Coordinates of C-alpha atoms and ligand atoms in Angstrom, one line a residue:
K1 CA 7.0 19.4 15.5
A2 CA 9.7 20.8 13.7
T3 CA 7.7 22.0 10.9
R4 CA 5.3 23.3 13.5
I5 CA 8.4 25.2 15.3
L6 CA 9.9 26.3 12.0
H7 CA 6.5 28.4 10.7
D8 CA 6.6 30.1 13.8
H9 CA 10.0 31.0 15.2
F10 CA 11.9 30.8 11.8
H11 CA 12.3 33.5 9.3
E12 CA 15.1 33.8 6.4
G13 CA 18.0 33.9 7.3
C14 CA 18.3 31.9 10.7
G15 CA 20.9 29.6 11.3
V16 CA 20.0 26.0 11.7
E17 CA 22.5 23.2 13.2
I18 CA 22.2 19.6 11.8
S19 CA 23.0 16.6 12.9
E20 CA 24.2 13.2 10.8
A21 CA 21.3 10.9 10.2
K22 CA 20.9 8.9 13.1
G23 CA 18.3 5.8 13.5
E24 CA 17.2 2.5 13.2
F25 CA 15.6 2.2 9.9
T26 CA 18.5 1.2 7.6
L27 CA 19.5 -1.5 5.3
H28 CA 23.0 -0.4 6.4
G29 CA 24.2 -4.0 8.5
R30 CA 21.8 -6.0 8.0
T31 CA 21.8 -9.5 5.9
V32 CA 18.3 -8.6 3.7
E33 CA 17.9 -11.5 0.2
K34 CA 14.7 -9.1 -0.5
A35 CA 13.1 -6.4 0.6
L36 CA 9.7 -4.8 0.0
C37 CA 9.7 -1.1 1.4
L38 CA 5.7 0.1 2.9
C39 CA 5.2 3.9 2.9
A40 CA 2.0 6.6 2.9
G41 CA 2.5 10.0 2.5
S42 CA 6.1 11.4 3.5
G43 CA 6.9 8.2 5.2
I44 CA 8.9 7.7 1.8
T45 CA 11.4 9.8 2.9
P46 CA 13.8 7.2 4.5
L47 CA 13.1 4.3 2.4
M48 CA 13.9 7.3 -0.4
S49 CA 17.4 7.2 1.1
M50 CA 17.5 3.6 1.0
V51 CA 17.2 3.3 -3.0
R52 CA 19.8 6.4 -3.8
T53 CA 22.0 4.8 -1.3
L54 CA 21.5 1.5 -2.6
H55 CA 22.2 3.2 -6.1
D56 CA 24.9 5.6 -5.4
L57 CA 26.6 2.3 -4.1
G58 CA 25.6 0.1 -7.0
E59 CA 24.3 -2.8 -5.1
E60 CA 21.7 -4.9 -6.5
L61 CA 19.2 -6.0 -4.2
D62 CA 15.5 -7.4 -5.1
L63 CA 13.5 -4.3 -3.8
C64 CA 10.0 -3.8 -3.9
L65 CA 8.4 -0.5 -2.8
I66 CA 4.7 0.3 -2.5
Q67 CA 4.0 3.8 -2.4
C68 CA 0.3 4.3 -1.1
S69 CA -1.1 8.2 -2.0
R70 CA -4.4 10.1 -2.4
T71 CA -4.4 10.9 -6.1
A72 CA -2.0 10.1 -9.1
S73 CA -0.4 13.9 -7.9
D74 CA -0.1 13.3 -3.9
V75 CA 3.1 10.8 -5.5
L76 CA 6.4 11.9 -4.3
F77 CA 8.8 11.3 -6.1
G78 CA 7.4 10.2 -8.9
Q79 CA 10.1 11.2 -11.7
E80 CA 13.3 10.0 -9.7
L81 CA 11.7 6.8 -8.5
A82 CA 11.0 6.1 -12.4
M83 CA 15.0 7.2 -13.6
L84 CA 16.3 5.5 -10.6
S85 CA 14.1 1.9 -11.2
R86 CA 15.4 2.1 -15.0
S87 CA 19.0 1.7 -13.5
M88 CA 18.1 -0.8 -11.4
P89 CA 16.6 -3.6 -12.8
K90 CA 15.7 -5.6 -9.5
L91 CA 14.0 -2.0 -7.8
R92 CA 10.0 -2.2 -8.4
V93 CA 7.9 0.3 -7.8
E94 CA 3.6 0.5 -7.1
T95 CA 1.4 2.9 -6.5
V96 CA -2.0 2.4 -4.8
F97 CA -4.5 5.7 -4.7
S98 CA -6.8 6.0 -1.7
R99 CA -8.6 8.4 -3.7
P100 CA -7.9 8.7 -7.8
S101 CA -9.8 10.8 -9.6
D102 CA -11.1 10.2 -13.1
L103 CA -7.8 10.3 -14.7
D104 CA -5.9 7.9 -11.9
S105 CA -5.2 4.1 -13.8
N106 CA -3.7 2.8 -11.5
R107 CA -5.1 0.9 -8.5
P108 CA -7.6 2.3 -6.8
G109 CA -8.3 1.7 -3.1
R110 CA -6.6 1.7 0.4
L111 CA -4.2 -1.0 0.4
N112 CA -5.7 -4.5 1.9
K113 CA -4.1 -7.8 2.3
S114 CA -5.4 -9.0 -0.9
Q115 CA -4.2 -6.3 -2.5
L116 CA -0.5 -6.8 -1.0
A117 CA -0.4 -10.3 -1.6
L118 CA -1.2 -9.8 -5.2
L119 CA 1.6 -7.3 -5.6
V120 CA 3.8 -9.2 -3.9
P121 CA 3.5 -13.0 -4.0
D122 CA 6.4 -13.8 -2.1
A123 CA 6.3 -11.1 0.4
S124 CA 7.4 -14.1 3.2
D125 CA 11.0 -14.0 1.4
R126 CA 11.4 -10.3 2.4
T127 CA 12.4 -8.1 4.8
A128 CA 10.0 -5.1 5.3
F129 CA 10.0 -1.5 6.2
V130 CA 7.3 0.4 6.7
C131 CA 7.3 4.4 7.0
G132 CA 3.6 6.2 7.6
P133 CA 1.1 7.7 9.8
T134 CA 0.4 5.5 12.9
G135 CA -2.9 4.2 11.7
F136 CA -1.3 2.9 8.6
M137 CA 1.7 1.4 9.7
A138 CA -0.9 -0.8 12.2
V139 CA -2.8 -1.6 9.6
M140 CA 0.1 -3.0 7.5
R141 CA 1.9 -4.6 10.0
G142 CA -0.9 -6.7 11.0
H143 CA -0.8 -7.9 7.2
L144 CA 2.6 -8.4 7.0
L145 CA 2.2 -10.7 10.0
E146 CA -0.8 -12.8 8.3
L147 CA 1.3 -12.8 4.7
G148 CA 3.5 -14.8 6.8
I149 CA 6.6 -12.1 7.3
P150 CA 7.9 -12.6 10.9
A151 CA 7.7 -9.9 13.4
D152 CA 11.4 -9.7 13.4
R153 CA 11.6 -9.4 10.1
I154 CA 9.5 -6.1 10.4
F155 CA 11.1 -2.5 10.6
E156 CA 8.9 0.8 10.9
E157 CA 9.2 4.0 11.6
A158 CA 6.1 6.3 12.5
F159 CA 6.5 9.6 11.8
G160 CA 5.2 11.8 14.6
P161 CA 1.1 12.1 15.3
R162 CA 0.0 10.7 18.2
P163 CA -4.0 8.8 17.1
A164 CA -7.0 10.7 18.5
T165 CA -9.0 8.7 20.6
T166 CA -12.3 10.6 20.0
S167 CA -14.8 8.1 18.9
K168 CA -16.2 7.5 15.2
I169 CA -19.1 8.7 13.2
S170 CA -21.5 6.5 11.7
A171 CA -22.0 5.9 8.3
G172 CA -25.0 8.0 6.9
E173 CA -24.8 10.2 10.0
K174 CA -25.1 13.9 9.9
A175 CA -22.9 16.6 10.8
V176 CA -22.9 20.5 10.4
V177 CA -19.4 22.3 11.4
S178 CA -20.8 26.0 12.2
F179 CA -17.9 29.1 11.3
E180 CA -18.8 30.6 14.5
R181 CA -17.3 34.4 13.4
S182 CA -17.5 34.2 9.7
G183 CA -21.9 33.0 10.4
F184 CA -21.2 30.0 7.8
H185 CA -23.4 26.4 9.0
V186 CA -22.1 23.4 6.6
E187 CA -23.8 19.8 6.3
A188 CA -21.3 16.9 6.3
D189 CA -21.7 13.2 6.3
E190 CA -18.4 10.8 8.0
D191 CA -16.2 11.4 5.0
T192 CA -16.0 15.1 5.3
T193 CA -14.1 17.3 7.2
I194 CA -13.3 20.2 9.0
L195 CA -11.6 21.6 6.2
N196 CA -13.3 20.4 3.4
C197 CA -16.3 22.4 5.5
A198 CA -14.7 25.4 5.1
E199 CA -13.9 25.2 1.4
T200 CA -17.3 24.3 0.7
A201 CA -17.8 28.1 3.0
G202 CA -15.2 29.9 1.5
I203 CA -13.4 29.9 4.7
H204 CA -9.7 30.2 4.4
I205 CA -7.8 27.4 6.6
E206 CA -3.7 27.1 5.8
T207 CA -2.7 23.5 5.4
A208 CA 0.7 22.3 4.9
C209 CA 0.6 18.3 4.9
Q210 CA -2.9 17.7 4.8
M211 CA -2.5 14.5 6.7
G212 CA -2.5 15.2 9.9
L213 CA 1.0 15.3 11.0
C214 CA 2.9 19.2 11.3
G215 CA 0.1 21.4 12.9
T216 CA -0.5 23.6 10.3
C217 CA -4.5 23.9 9.5
K218 CA -5.7 24.1 13.8
V219 CA -8.4 25.3 14.6
K220 CA -10.2 26.0 17.4
L221 CA -12.9 23.7 18.9
T222 CA -15.8 25.5 20.3
R223 CA -18.3 23.3 21.0
G224 CA -19.2 19.4 19.4
E225 CA -16.8 16.5 19.1
V226 CA -14.8 15.1 15.7
D227 CA -13.4 12.2 14.8
M228 CA -9.7 13.2 14.6
S229 CA -7.5 10.5 13.0
D230 CA -4.5 12.1 13.6
M231 CA -3.0 14.6 16.1
G232 CA 0.8 15.8 14.3
G233 CA 2.0 19.0 15.6
L234 CA -0.7 19.9 18.3
S235 CA 1.0 19.8 22.1
E236 CA -0.6 18.8 25.0
V237 CA -2.0 22.8 25.9
D238 CA -3.1 23.2 22.1
C239 CA -5.2 19.5 23.1
K240 CA -6.4 21.2 26.8
D241 CA -7.2 24.5 24.7
G242 CA -9.4 23.0 21.8
F243 CA -7.5 22.5 19.5
I244 CA -8.6 20.3 16.6
L245 CA -6.3 20.0 13.2
A246 CA -9.2 20.7 10.2
C247 CA -7.7 18.2 7.8
C248 CA -8.3 15.1 9.5
S249 CA -11.5 16.2 12.0
R250 CA -14.1 14.8 11.1
P251 CA -17.4 16.2 12.9
R252 CA -20.1 14.3 14.5
G253 CA -23.6 15.9 15.1
H254 CA -23.3 19.3 15.7
V255 CA -19.7 21.2 16.5
A256 CA -18.8 24.8 16.0
V257 CA -15.6 26.2 15.1
D258 CA -13.6 29.9 16.1
L259 CA -13.2 31.0 12.0
Ligands
FES1 S1 -2.7 20.0 7.0 FE1 -0.9 19.6 8.0 S2 -2.2 18.8 10.1 FE2 -3.4 19.0 8.5

């Protein structure tokens, strides 16, 4: 929500009052023998603070950090983490790519339980810190519990989006997106977002996170139904007015948007 507000209401020269960092998602004040940090997208932000703090204080903690991103070019803080790893022998950083490009040699696919067990064979001995989109966190929580980490050693920090509740598209089902003002019609399958369709049609939609978090890509749905995986940055009024997030909405059947 903050990103959207900054976009809409702030300009160069505006003053912003910022409080000190607050919250429970921290190593501070906890007895942690070994840690496992799991993140997706900008969920790495609070985990970076933990790693930097350990580094700055010279504290040695056996910490495995697994960052999930779409491709290698979406990895955040990659260089800094590589540098920190060199001076923190107990820090291990792993990356998993959900949509690897041909150049990405690392582990492909979404992080599942068996992959997690391979990456962290001693998971049950660790205290877990998980931060990412709501869906990611729910899935990871299930994996961690099944790998033997008790619930009271799993700490979570959600950022923003409420999960959407629209129905899913069946595999193989074809859909069509009509861009009403431009007059383009684009065919889509179950993996294609409204944003992908707009790109195919050569229509520009402004984006930022491309993860359903910031609301920058909101567009008005004028017909049909979409499967929207996240709703970050959309207000109640936006939802009532029919706005959807183009980056994480997949058309179900024939839909039309006001573009
Ligand atoms: S670009 Fe941020 S929600 Fe779509």
